[in-house]
Structure formats: structure tokens, C-alpha cells
Amino acid sequence: MKLPIYLDHHATTPCDPAVVEAMLPYFGERFGNPSSRSHAFGWEAEDAAERAREDVARLIGCRSKEIVFTSGATESNNLAIHGTLAAYRSKGRHMISCVTEHKAVLDPAAAFEKAGGEVTYLGVDRLGRIVLDELKQAIRPGTVLVTLMTANNEVGTIHPLAEIGSITREAGVLFHTDAAQAAGMLPIDVEAMKIDLLSLSAHKMYGPKGVGALYVRRRNPRVRLVPISQGGGHERGRRSGTLNVPGIVGLGRAASLAAKNMAAGGEKIAALRNRLEEQIRGGIESVVRNGDPDHSLPNNLNMSFPWVDGESLLMAMEDVAVSPASACSSGAHEASYVLLALGIDDDLARSSIRFGLGRYTTEEEIDYAAAKVIAAVERLRAFSPMFEREAGRETA
Ligand SMILES: *Cc1c(COP(=O)(O)O)cnc(C)c1O
């Protein structure tokens, strides 16, 4: 077993070796620009990008013309949100989202509010679930867009996409989902789920960083989009700029690998996740799992360790790379806004750790990580006056 152990796959994943292999020629002899229509170098690059487009489309059940390549899920979210709100401005200036979304949705939403738009943020329950009736009630005549993530990047909770899609389709509003964590991990079918726009990112699914895609529905309804950057009119005018051919080839390969491994890989990773949870519960009293155990990403385990400071716990678990529950906020000592939104109190939120398992995680690594967590929590609790007092009271 090689140390340190990487259990932070919600932050990023390593490239699958087959992905790297597929990409390499496109840095070298196949360096052409897909926009070069006059020679074989360009045709070869274009063919490669189009094959990748088909692989990505197949992963989510759309047609390849509906895929726009971007620099990642952040850009895809921005294009989906700003692009539709600008295109449908005459319909209204209202969108609906949720308090547990990634910053790559919340920040464009805040920018839209600053520019005079209105956003309704749905709340969530203790498991991170929205209430579908609240979504129905929030939709009004000026509502253009509902954006709700497929699965949460901190607690793993999966939103009921098909139910949300039925509500939005019936109401005649667009439905965008940020599937950065879910694409390649969970089955997604944009037809069955009535999704109109979907963001995904290569580096969350064993592809390279800096490349992703936005699915934009072309039929029933045809989604209009105002581009956020102008240039050579690439990607049918929706996203100008020379295509990142090696990255796109890597994304395509990552998508086809993910599709092939999804069922077996999901089962294997869920079994390892459950093993980690059971071992931790077996070794430490009073631990809390966050998220919805029945509707969760199979690779996610978010746990709180009362009377322990999460930052100290991270430090104490040398050799095990995990995230505090507040991975994406710059102030490392702030409690995670996602956990707070679940109604978890500040102290408990600060005692939380997010484990993200991956395709190459082994039983041996899980056992090692569990032993490290248990030892670290025991050590830190031994120094905690709060633990002495409160845990003592529990057993008295
Ligand atoms: C990682 C992530 C993003 C950002 O994706 P990039 O490709 O890194 O820009 C957006 N949303 C969610 C849910 C994510 O997990």
C-alpha cells in the first residue's frame, strides 16, 4: 500500500491511465485545429472531437449536437445560468435554486440578483433533501430557470431529478442540473428525467482538469442561450474558442469508461464506503453521518465527530488525504454552509470530515484510514474537557 492515501475524490480524481493514453497523440502528431477545414490535420482533430462528443452524449442519453464543450463545470454552470436568463429576459427575471448548491451555481445566482434578477433559494431538511411542494409553489409566471444539482459534493445527497423534471416541464420552465459529482457515477437520462441543461466536468470522472461539457436541449423545448464570450463562433456559436482537443479526447474516453464501469464500479465503491462507516462506528462512540443514507453518492461518507475539531482531526490523520466538510470555502475555519443548511449546529459542522472514495480505492486503504480516524479521534477526545463532561454525563 502506498502512502498517503487519497480519499478526496469529490475534489478531483486522477486520470485513468487509458484516458492519458487516448490523449497523448493529440499533444503530438495529431495537433491539428478542428476549425481548420482545409486540410487533413484539421479533419483528424475534428473527427476526434466529434467522437468524444458522441461518447459524452451517450453517457447522459442526448444527441451529440446537444453537447457544448467548456473548460469545466464552473463554466458550464455560468453558461447555463447567465445564458438562459439573458435569452429569456422578456419572459421574466426569476430563477429557483437551493441553499446547498456549489459556489459555481450560487455565485452566478448572486451576480444575477445584483443585476436586478430574483432568486428563490429552496431550503433542505436534515438529510439535504428539498421539498417538491416548495419547488412547485416557488414557480411563478416570470420564472425562467430551476437549477438543482444532481448530487451534493459535500454530503452526497441525490436530488430526485425525474420528479423535478416533471414539475418544471409541466410548468414550462427550464431545468438545469449541475451533475459534476454524479456524471459517470449515477445513471442519468436527460430524456426520462426531462433535463434541459446539464453540467459535467472531466476531472471529477477520471479525466483531465480544465475540460467539461454543457448539455443544451435542442428539441421539446429548444433551449436558447446567449453566449457569455464572443469569438470565432465555435460550438454552434455557444462557446467560442479553439477546442481543447487533447482534453476533449480525454473527457470522451473518461465518459465511455465510466459508462462501462458504472454498475459494477458503483457497487464496489458503495461496499467500501459502508466498510469505512462500519469500522468507524465500531471504533468510536457518538459519531454522526451526514446526508441521506438512502439517496447518496456511493463514494461519499460525511461524518461528524462530536467534541473534536475537524481541522485538528485532519492534521492528526497524516497519510490520509481527506477534506474538512468545507472544502471549497477559502476561510478554512468557517463551518460548511452545506452542513449548516442541513440544520447541523456550528460545533458539530466544524467536527466534520468528508471522505470521497475512488475507482482505485482498496480494502487495505479503507482499513488503514479507519484505524487512523479512530486513533486520532480517541487522542483528541482525551484532551477535550467537553468530551469528559458531556460524554461522562451520558453514561452517568
Ligand atoms: C467540482 C464541482 C464543480 C466545479 O467543476 P470544475 O470543473 O472544477 O469547474 C461544480 N459543481 C460541483 C457540484 C462540483 O463538485
Tab-separated table of N, CA, C and O and ligand atoms in Angstrom, residues 72-74 102 149 153 178 180-181 201 203-204, ligand 1:
chain	number	residue	atom	x	y	z
A	72	GLY	N	-15.008	23.251	-17.997
A	72	GLY	CA	-15.327	22.532	-16.772
A	72	GLY	C	-16.719	22.888	-16.284
A	72	GLY	O	-17.443	23.665	-16.914
A	73	ALA	N	-17.078	22.321	-15.140
A	73	ALA	CA	-18.440	22.513	-14.641
A	73	ALA	C	-18.696	23.957	-14.218
A	73	ALA	O	-19.824	24.447	-14.313
A	74	THR	N	-17.660	24.656	-13.748
A	74	THR	CA	-17.867	26.057	-13.353
A	74	THR	C	-18.320	26.868	-14.563
A	74	THR	O	-19.322	27.601	-14.502
A	102	HIS	N	-23.345	24.162	-5.164
A	102	HIS	CA	-21.929	24.515	-5.240
A	102	HIS	C	-21.804	26.016	-5.508
A	102	HIS	O	-22.693	26.623	-6.097
A	149	MET	N	-28.712	20.757	-8.237
A	149	MET	CA	-27.626	19.825	-8.529
A	149	MET	C	-28.113	18.375	-8.499
A	149	MET	O	-29.066	18.040	-7.793
A	153	ASN	N	-21.857	17.759	-3.443
A	153	ASN	CA	-20.425	17.465	-3.373
A	153	ASN	C	-19.902	17.326	-1.951
A	153	ASN	O	-18.779	16.875	-1.757
A	178	ASP	N	-26.482	20.611	-12.142
A	178	ASP	CA	-25.027	20.516	-12.032
A	178	ASP	C	-24.710	19.070	-11.647
A	178	ASP	O	-24.894	18.666	-10.501
A	180	ALA	N	-21.742	17.570	-11.793
A	180	ALA	CA	-20.291	17.373	-11.708
A	180	ALA	C	-19.934	16.146	-10.874
A	180	ALA	O	-19.016	15.402	-11.224
A	181	GLN	N	-20.645	15.938	-9.770
A	181	GLN	CA	-20.318	14.789	-8.901
A	181	GLN	C	-20.959	13.504	-9.391
A	181	GLN	O	-20.499	12.409	-9.040
A	201	SER	N	-18.018	17.669	-15.588
A	201	SER	CA	-16.612	18.039	-15.552
A	201	SER	C	-15.744	16.796	-15.693
A	201	SER	O	-15.971	15.798	-15.009
A	203	HIS	N	-12.605	16.218	-14.792
A	203	HIS	CA	-11.684	15.827	-13.714
A	203	HIS	C	-12.393	15.245	-12.500
A	203	HIS	O	-11.748	14.808	-11.557
A	204	LYS	N	-13.722	15.216	-12.514
A	204	LYS	CA	-14.469	14.529	-11.458
A	204	LYS	C	-14.807	13.099	-11.875
A	204	LYS	O	-15.404	12.360	-11.110
B	1	LIG	C1	-16.136	20.273	-8.805
B	1	LIG	C2	-17.508	20.833	-8.928
B	1	LIG	C3	-17.765	21.956	-9.729
B	1	LIG	C4	-16.659	22.696	-10.443
B	1	LIG	O1	-16.180	21.955	-11.517
B	1	LIG	P1	-14.842	22.427	-12.295
B	1	LIG	O2	-14.817	21.546	-13.490
B	1	LIG	O3	-13.718	22.202	-11.347
B	1	LIG	O4	-15.032	23.853	-12.658
B	1	LIG	C5	-19.053	22.395	-9.819
B	1	LIG	N1	-20.054	21.792	-9.174
B	1	LIG	C6	-19.857	20.715	-8.401
B	1	LIG	C7	-21.010	20.061	-7.722
B	1	LIG	C8	-18.580	20.193	-8.249
B	1	LIG	O5	-18.391	19.140	-7.466
